[in-house]
Short mmCIF file of C-alpha atoms and ligand atoms in Angstrom, two decimals:
data_model
loop_
_atom_site.label_atom_id
_atom_site.label_comp_id
_atom_site.label_asym_id
_atom_site.label_seq_id
_atom_site.Cartn_x
_atom_site.Cartn_y
_atom_site.Cartn_z
CA UNK A 819 95.32 -8.20 26.05
CA UNK A 820 93.26 -5.01 26.28
CA UNK A 821 96.32 -2.94 25.65
CA UNK A 822 96.83 -4.85 22.40
CA UNK A 823 93.17 -4.60 21.40
CA UNK A 824 93.00 -0.87 21.99
CA UNK A 825 96.35 -0.29 20.37
CA UNK A 826 95.32 -2.11 17.17
CA UNK A 827 92.01 -0.32 17.19
CA UNK A 828 93.60 3.06 17.62
CA UNK A 829 96.50 2.72 15.20
CA UNK A 830 95.05 0.50 12.48
CA UNK A 831 91.27 0.41 12.44
CA UNK A 832 89.99 3.70 13.74
CA UNK A 833 91.50 5.83 10.98
CA UNK A 834 89.91 3.70 8.30
CA UNK A 835 86.55 3.91 9.97
CA UNK A 836 86.82 7.67 10.37
CA UNK A 837 87.68 8.05 6.70
CA UNK A 838 84.61 6.09 5.69
CA UNK A 839 82.33 7.78 8.18
CA UNK A 840 79.13 9.04 6.63
CA UNK A 841 77.86 12.56 6.92
CA UNK A 842 75.51 11.45 9.68
CA UNK A 843 78.46 10.21 11.68
CA UNK A 844 80.34 13.44 11.28
CA UNK A 845 77.39 15.43 12.54
CA UNK A 846 77.11 13.25 15.62
CA UNK A 847 80.79 12.68 16.33
CA UNK A 848 81.82 14.06 19.74
CA UNK A 849 84.72 16.44 19.50
CA UNK A 850 85.98 17.06 23.03
CA UNK A 851 87.93 13.87 23.63
CA UNK A 852 88.26 12.98 19.98
CA UNK A 853 91.75 11.89 19.03
CA UNK A 854 91.20 12.96 15.41
CA UNK A 855 90.70 16.53 16.49
CA UNK A 856 93.97 17.38 18.05
CA UNK A 857 96.11 20.43 18.23
CA UNK A 858 99.28 20.44 16.20
CA UNK A 859 102.64 20.53 17.94
CA UNK A 860 105.14 18.05 19.25
CA UNK A 861 102.63 16.60 21.72
CA UNK A 862 99.17 16.85 20.18
CA UNK A 863 96.33 17.05 22.64
CA UNK A 864 92.61 16.56 22.39
CA UNK A 865 90.37 19.57 22.92
CA UNK A 866 89.39 18.69 26.45
CA UNK A 867 93.00 18.03 27.39
CA UNK A 868 93.85 21.60 26.38
CA UNK A 869 91.45 23.08 28.91
CA UNK A 870 90.22 25.85 26.64
CA UNK A 871 88.09 28.29 28.61
CA UNK A 872 85.16 27.91 26.28
CA UNK A 873 84.91 24.18 26.95
CA UNK A 874 83.49 24.60 30.41
CA UNK A 875 80.51 26.41 28.88
CA UNK A 876 80.12 23.79 26.17
CA UNK A 877 79.99 21.13 28.86
CA UNK A 878 77.48 23.07 30.91
CA UNK A 879 75.19 23.42 27.89
CA UNK A 880 75.75 19.77 26.82
CA UNK A 881 77.30 20.76 23.48
CA UNK A 882 79.40 17.75 22.60
CA UNK A 883 78.77 17.20 18.88
CA UNK A 884 78.39 19.33 15.75
CA UNK A 885 74.70 18.39 15.85
CA UNK A 886 74.39 20.08 19.25
CA UNK A 887 76.09 23.21 17.93
CA UNK A 888 73.87 23.33 14.84
CA UNK A 889 70.79 22.90 16.99
CA UNK A 890 71.83 25.91 19.04
CA UNK A 891 73.23 28.16 16.31
CA UNK A 892 71.86 26.86 13.03
CA UNK A 893 73.93 25.92 10.00
CA UNK A 894 76.47 27.11 8.95
CA UNK A 895 78.08 27.79 12.27
CA UNK A 896 79.73 31.19 12.70
CA UNK A 897 81.72 32.64 15.57
CA UNK A 898 79.39 35.60 15.97
CA UNK A 899 76.28 33.46 16.40
CA UNK A 900 78.02 30.98 18.70
CA UNK A 901 79.30 33.78 20.93
CA UNK A 902 75.87 35.39 21.06
CA UNK A 903 74.06 32.14 21.83
CA UNK A 904 76.51 31.16 24.55
CA UNK A 905 76.22 34.54 26.24
CA UNK A 906 72.46 34.44 26.07
CA UNK A 907 72.63 31.21 28.03
CA UNK A 908 74.68 32.57 30.86
CA UNK A 909 78.23 32.25 29.55
CA UNK A 910 80.43 35.21 30.33
CA UNK A 911 83.98 36.44 30.12
CA UNK A 912 86.58 36.83 27.45
CA UNK A 913 86.58 33.11 26.60
CA UNK A 914 83.21 33.40 24.84
CA UNK A 915 84.17 36.46 22.80
CA UNK A 916 83.83 36.23 19.06
CA UNK A 917 87.60 35.86 18.69
CA UNK A 918 87.81 32.89 21.04
CA UNK A 919 84.76 31.29 19.45
CA UNK A 920 86.52 31.62 16.10
CA UNK A 921 89.59 29.86 17.52
CA UNK A 922 87.40 27.05 18.78
CA UNK A 923 85.60 26.70 15.44
CA UNK A 924 88.88 26.49 13.57
CA UNK A 925 90.05 23.80 16.01
CA UNK A 926 87.15 21.56 14.98
CA UNK A 927 87.23 22.69 11.34
CA UNK A 928 88.25 19.23 10.18
CA UNK A 929 84.95 17.98 11.54
CA UNK A 930 82.78 20.90 10.44
CA UNK A 931 84.11 21.61 6.96
CA UNK A 932 82.85 18.44 5.25
CA UNK A 933 79.36 19.18 6.55
CA UNK A 934 78.30 21.52 3.77
CA UNK A 935 74.61 20.77 4.13
CA UNK A 936 72.83 19.35 7.11
CA UNK A 937 71.76 15.80 6.33
CA UNK A 938 68.07 15.20 6.80
CA UNK A 939 66.86 12.11 8.53
CA UNK A 940 67.10 10.52 11.94
CA UNK A 941 70.33 11.08 13.80
CA UNK A 942 72.24 8.70 15.94
CA UNK A 943 71.16 8.44 19.54
CA UNK A 944 73.07 10.42 22.11
CA UNK A 945 74.88 7.40 23.44
CA UNK A 946 77.79 7.25 21.06
CA UNK A 947 80.27 4.41 20.74
CA UNK A 948 82.98 5.38 23.19
CA UNK A 949 85.66 3.83 20.99
CA UNK A 950 85.89 7.13 19.14
CA UNK A 951 87.26 8.73 22.26
CA UNK A 952 90.83 8.89 23.36
CA UNK A 953 91.59 6.26 25.96
CA UNK A 954 93.57 7.85 28.70
CA UNK A 955 95.01 6.07 31.71
CA UNK A 956 96.44 8.25 34.42
CA UNK A 957 97.30 10.95 31.89
CA UNK A 958 98.78 8.60 29.28
CA UNK A 959 97.19 8.17 25.86
CA UNK A 960 96.74 4.52 25.03
CA UNK A 961 99.22 4.80 22.17
CA UNK A 962 101.89 6.04 24.54
CA UNK A 963 101.47 3.20 27.00
CA UNK A 964 104.41 0.88 27.02
CA UNK A 965 104.43 -2.29 29.08
CA UNK A 966 106.72 -0.59 31.60
CA UNK A 967 104.31 2.32 32.04
CA UNK A 968 101.36 -0.06 32.42
CA UNK A 969 103.16 -1.95 35.14
CA UNK A 970 104.05 1.29 36.83
CA UNK A 971 100.39 2.26 36.83
CA UNK A 972 99.43 -1.03 38.45
CA UNK A 973 102.09 -1.10 41.12
CA UNK A 974 101.92 2.55 42.11
CA UNK A 975 98.16 2.67 42.13
CA UNK A 976 96.92 4.83 44.96
CA UNK A 977 94.08 2.56 45.92
CA UNK A 978 94.79 0.07 48.67
CA UNK A 979 95.10 -3.48 47.38
CA UNK A 980 92.42 -5.70 48.91
CA UNK A 981 93.62 -8.20 51.48
CA UNK A 982 94.10 -11.67 50.06
CA UNK A 983 91.89 -14.34 51.65
CA UNK A 984 94.89 -16.48 52.48
CA UNK A 985 93.98 -17.63 55.95
CA UNK A 986 94.00 -21.31 55.05
CA UNK A 987 97.42 -21.01 53.38
CA UNK A 988 98.99 -21.20 56.82
CA UNK A 989 100.91 -17.96 56.32
CA UNK A 990 100.62 -15.48 59.15
CA UNK A 991 101.09 -12.18 57.36
CA UNK A 992 99.81 -10.74 54.11
CA UNK A 993 102.42 -10.65 51.35
CA UNK A 994 104.68 -7.62 50.90
CA UNK A 995 103.37 -4.89 48.62
CA UNK A 996 106.09 -5.27 46.02
CA UNK A 997 105.22 -8.92 45.41
CA UNK A 998 103.81 -7.98 42.00
CA UNK A 999 106.78 -6.26 40.50
CA UNK A 1000 109.23 -8.65 42.13
CA UNK A 1001 107.52 -11.82 40.92
CA UNK A 1002 107.08 -10.46 37.40
CA UNK A 1003 110.82 -9.94 37.29
CA UNK A 1004 111.69 -13.30 38.81
CA UNK A 1005 109.18 -15.24 36.72
CA UNK A 1006 111.04 -14.27 33.56
CA UNK A 1007 113.58 -16.88 34.55
CA UNK A 1008 111.19 -19.82 34.91
CA UNK A 1009 108.81 -21.68 32.64
CA UNK A 1010 105.29 -20.21 32.63
CA UNK A 1011 103.78 -23.42 34.05
CA UNK A 1012 105.92 -22.96 37.15
CA UNK A 1013 105.09 -19.29 37.50
CA UNK A 1014 101.43 -20.16 37.10
CA UNK A 1015 101.48 -22.72 39.88
CA UNK A 1016 103.23 -20.27 42.20
CA UNK A 1017 100.57 -17.67 41.42
CA UNK A 1018 97.77 -20.12 42.19
CA UNK A 1019 99.50 -21.10 45.41
CA UNK A 1020 100.00 -17.48 46.47
CA UNK A 1021 96.35 -16.75 45.86
CA UNK A 1022 95.11 -19.88 47.60
CA UNK A 1023 93.58 -21.30 44.43
CA UNK A 1024 94.77 -24.92 44.68
CA UNK A 1025 92.18 -27.55 45.39
CA UNK A 1026 93.67 -29.74 48.07
CA UNK A 1027 91.84 -32.15 50.33
CA UNK A 1028 91.20 -29.48 52.94
CA UNK A 1029 88.88 -27.68 50.55
CA UNK A 1030 86.95 -30.77 49.55
CA UNK A 1031 85.84 -31.86 53.01
CA UNK A 1032 82.23 -30.98 52.30
CA UNK A 1033 82.15 -33.43 49.37
CA UNK A 1034 80.97 -36.93 50.25
CA UNK A 1035 83.69 -39.52 49.73
CA UNK A 1036 86.34 -37.04 48.59
CA UNK A 1037 89.98 -37.92 49.25
CA UNK A 1038 90.87 -35.32 51.85
CA UNK A 1039 93.88 -36.90 53.58
CA UNK A 1040 97.51 -36.38 52.59
CA UNK A 1041 98.33 -38.58 49.62
CA UNK A 1042 101.74 -39.43 50.98
CA UNK A 1043 100.22 -41.70 53.58
CA UNK A 1044 100.09 -39.30 56.55
CA UNK A 1045 96.89 -39.50 58.54
CA UNK A 1046 96.22 -35.75 58.40
CA UNK A 1047 93.97 -33.54 56.29
CA UNK A 1048 95.78 -32.33 53.20
CA UNK A 1049 96.25 -28.58 53.54
CA UNK A 1050 98.38 -26.54 51.19
CA UNK A 1051 100.97 -25.98 53.91
CA UNK A 1052 101.10 -29.69 54.72
CA UNK A 1053 101.33 -30.86 51.11
CA UNK A 1054 104.14 -28.49 50.17
CA UNK A 1055 106.00 -28.00 53.42
CA UNK A 1056 105.14 -29.83 56.63
CA UNK A 1057 104.66 -33.28 55.10
CA UNK A 1058 107.73 -35.46 55.61
CA UNK A 1059 107.68 -36.33 51.93
CA UNK A 1060 107.93 -32.66 50.99
CA UNK A 1061 110.53 -31.91 53.65
CA UNK A 1062 112.66 -34.71 52.22
CA UNK A 1063 112.55 -33.19 48.72
CA UNK A 1064 113.31 -29.67 49.99
CA UNK A 1065 116.11 -30.63 52.38
CA UNK A 1066 118.80 -31.20 49.78
CA UNK A 1067 118.35 -27.66 48.43
CA UNK A 1068 117.41 -25.69 51.48
CA UNK A 1069 120.25 -26.89 53.70
CA UNK A 1070 122.63 -25.32 51.17
CA UNK A 1071 120.55 -22.20 50.51
CA UNK A 1072 119.93 -21.54 54.22
CA UNK A 1073 123.65 -20.81 54.62
CA UNK A 1074 123.20 -17.65 52.57
CA UNK A 1075 120.31 -16.20 54.55
CA UNK A 1076 120.22 -14.67 58.00
CA UNK A 1077 116.46 -15.20 58.10
CA UNK A 1078 115.21 -18.76 58.54
CA UNK A 1079 113.73 -20.29 55.39
CA UNK A 1080 110.18 -21.08 56.41
CA UNK A 1081 106.84 -21.75 54.74
CA UNK A 1082 106.16 -18.01 54.37
CA UNK A 1083 109.55 -17.61 52.71
CA UNK A 1084 108.65 -20.21 50.13
CA UNK A 1085 105.24 -18.74 49.33
CA UNK A 1086 106.01 -15.02 49.31
CA UNK A 1087 109.76 -14.65 49.88
CA UNK A 1088 108.51 -13.07 53.11
CA UNK A 1089 111.06 -11.16 55.23
CA UNK A 1090 113.94 -12.75 53.39
CA UNK A 1091 117.37 -11.42 54.41
CA UNK A 1092 120.56 -12.62 52.71
CA UNK A 1093 123.79 -12.63 54.65
CA UNK A 1094 126.20 -9.81 53.96
CA UNK A 1095 128.65 -12.25 52.39
CA UNK A 1096 126.02 -13.85 50.13
CA UNK A 1097 124.77 -10.45 49.00
CA UNK A 1098 128.22 -9.44 47.86
CA UNK A 1099 129.28 -12.78 46.45
CA UNK A 1100 126.10 -13.79 44.59
CA UNK A 1101 123.85 -10.72 44.38
CA UNK A 1102 120.85 -11.05 42.09
CA UNK A 1103 121.76 -14.62 41.11
CA UNK A 1104 121.04 -15.86 44.62
CA UNK A 1105 117.40 -14.79 44.36
CA UNK A 1106 116.98 -16.13 40.84
CA UNK A 1107 118.37 -19.53 41.84
CA UNK A 1108 116.28 -19.64 45.02
CA UNK A 1109 113.24 -18.70 42.94
CA UNK A 1110 113.98 -21.43 40.42
CA UNK A 1111 114.39 -23.98 43.21
CA UNK A 1112 111.17 -23.01 44.94
CA UNK A 1113 108.93 -23.02 41.85
CA UNK A 1114 110.40 -26.25 40.49
CA UNK A 1115 110.07 -28.12 43.80
CA UNK A 1116 106.56 -26.78 44.31
CA UNK A 1117 105.41 -27.87 40.89
CA UNK A 1118 107.07 -31.28 41.08
CA UNK A 1119 105.35 -31.90 44.43
CA UNK A 1120 102.04 -30.78 42.92
CA UNK A 1121 102.23 -32.91 39.78
CA UNK A 1122 103.38 -35.90 41.80
CA UNK A 1123 100.48 -35.44 44.18
CA UNK A 1124 98.13 -35.34 41.19
CA UNK A 1125 99.70 -38.46 39.73
CA UNK A 1126 98.98 -40.27 43.00
CA UNK A 1127 95.48 -38.85 43.28
CA UNK A 1128 94.32 -39.30 39.70
CA UNK A 1129 96.60 -41.87 38.10
CA UNK A 1130 97.05 -44.36 40.91
CA UNK A 1131 100.83 -43.89 41.26
CA UNK A 1132 102.64 -44.66 44.48
CA UNK A 1133 104.53 -41.97 46.44
CA UNK A 1134 108.06 -41.96 45.08
CA UNK A 1135 110.47 -39.44 46.55
CA UNK A 1136 113.39 -40.62 44.43
CA UNK A 1137 111.50 -39.95 41.19
CA UNK A 1138 110.42 -36.52 42.40
CA UNK A 1139 113.97 -35.60 43.42
CA UNK A 1140 115.30 -36.72 40.03
CA UNK A 1141 112.71 -34.61 38.25
CA UNK A 1142 113.51 -31.64 40.45
CA UNK A 1143 117.19 -31.99 39.57
CA UNK A 1144 116.53 -32.23 35.85
CA UNK A 1145 114.22 -29.21 35.82
CA UNK A 1146 116.50 -27.06 37.96
CA UNK A 1147 119.42 -27.92 35.67
CA UNK A 1148 117.31 -26.88 32.70
CA UNK A 1149 116.35 -23.55 34.27
CA UNK A 1150 119.87 -22.82 35.42
CA UNK A 1151 121.19 -23.49 31.92
CA UNK A 1152 118.57 -21.13 30.50
CA UNK A 1153 119.50 -18.42 33.00
CA UNK A 1154 123.17 -18.88 32.12
CA UNK A 1155 122.27 -18.36 28.47
CA UNK A 1156 120.47 -15.16 29.39
CA UNK A 1157 123.55 -13.80 31.10
CA UNK A 1158 125.59 -14.64 28.00
CA UNK A 1159 123.15 -12.75 25.79
CA UNK A 1160 123.54 -9.71 28.02
CA UNK A 1161 119.79 -9.46 28.31
CA UNK A 1162 120.08 -8.28 31.90
CA UNK A 1163 121.95 -5.45 33.50
CA UNK A 1164 125.59 -5.99 34.39
CA UNK A 1165 125.38 -9.45 32.91
CA UNK A 1166 129.09 -10.20 33.18
CA UNK A 1167 129.03 -9.49 36.92
CA UNK A 1168 125.89 -11.58 37.31
CA UNK A 1169 127.61 -14.32 35.36
CA UNK A 1170 130.59 -14.46 37.67
CA UNK A 1171 128.33 -14.37 40.74
CA UNK A 1172 126.22 -17.16 39.29
CA UNK A 1173 129.34 -19.14 38.53
CA UNK A 1174 130.43 -18.86 42.16
CA UNK A 1175 127.00 -19.83 43.45
CA UNK A 1176 126.51 -22.85 41.22
CA UNK A 1177 129.73 -24.40 42.50
CA UNK A 1178 128.09 -24.57 45.93
CA UNK A 1179 124.84 -26.14 44.80
CA UNK A 1180 123.97 -29.68 43.66
CA UNK A 1181 123.47 -28.44 40.11
CA UNK A 1182 124.97 -29.71 36.89
CA UNK A 1183 126.80 -26.55 35.87
CA UNK A 1184 125.98 -25.34 32.36
CA UNK A 1185 129.66 -24.57 31.74
CA UNK A 1186 132.87 -26.54 31.89
CA UNK A 1187 134.22 -26.02 35.36
CA UNK A 1188 137.90 -25.22 34.97
CA UNK A 1189 138.03 -23.91 38.52
CA UNK A 1190 138.63 -20.36 37.39
CA UNK A 1191 135.48 -18.30 37.34
CA UNK A 1192 137.36 -15.31 35.94
CA UNK A 1193 137.49 -17.10 32.60
CA UNK A 1194 133.75 -16.85 32.42
CA UNK A 1195 132.95 -13.88 34.49
CA UNK A 1196 135.19 -10.95 33.81
CA UNK A 1197 135.22 -10.34 30.10
CA UNK A 1198 135.15 -6.63 29.57
CA UNK A 1199 131.46 -5.73 29.44
CA UNK A 1200 131.88 -2.94 26.89
CA UNK A 1201 133.06 -5.13 24.05
CA UNK A 1202 130.59 -7.20 22.12
CA UNK A 1203 131.71 -10.68 23.07
CA UNK A 1204 128.32 -12.24 22.52
CA UNK A 1205 129.45 -14.39 19.66
CA UNK A 1206 132.49 -15.85 21.39
CA UNK A 1207 130.55 -16.36 24.59
CA UNK A 1208 127.82 -18.20 22.79
CA UNK A 1209 130.35 -20.45 21.14
CA UNK A 1210 131.84 -21.23 24.51
CA UNK A 1211 128.48 -21.59 26.18
ZN1 ZN B 109 101.77 -35.79 54.38
#
């Protein structure tokens, strides 16, 4: 959101405002980090980004705006006076010579030239709207920030991520560091409502009975009829109702993993290790399908729980399982479409891996199963077969 706001501001609005700026504004516009005062060249830089020697003296003397310069040197500003005034105030070295002062003055000429006479009257206060400055994140101008760079900045940030308060989730370890980038990638393949519920679960933000025990008369026991307090782990995993819904999918999926599929696996994909065979045969598809299964089952269990809690429905495992099937079919079909559109890398290989995997799972395949995956999977990836594939799909 802020990226969009700043981008629109910087590319569309700021220029118009600068053009209409009054003389007063020009006199009080800061020039050091000003994106309108940039050096020419293939990669224009603001004055402060160029590290001109003279700037360190300007900073020391608090000379940020034309008004500050005029106050020191009078109007009009000349290189000789500026050099003299700076040196009188302790500046030294070649960088404050008349020649270098002249270079500096010509750098901010676009700001100085329109100021032919000093406007009389009150000037703006020293605190100037910071929106006139360049917005720089980790060395990138805001205009140069693409979504990929933004993500990179977040995931490679040097500061330690704070520990999640997940004690009551029933997961022993904190999630792996790459959870961010991995879930962003995986969540592209599921509906946002599912991704949202997973996020709330991972951050312990679901209000189950366990968290309502301090409220008088709150329903805190499992809604499936167990006589235990409803914790997140119980609702989604340890409850027999939940185990029943999972079993159909996890007994098949477990075959492809050397690591046991446990509660932590479901929440964070913690320590998940595919078998050598599964890695080769299904690759990326295996994780996408597992991700689809986990978010769909989680959300179906959650909505069903809410239906019991708030709408007086009775626990109904058959209905939940049917809904899980329908939603997984829907997601798998959507993922199949994505592979046809070649929106992901090596899509034809992914497609043949997915084809192989879906034959093992209780999924309604989104393609006619003629028993020969090569018909679907091995079209030469260089040719543009999108049209024919779509027709077939
Ligand atoms: Zn239960």
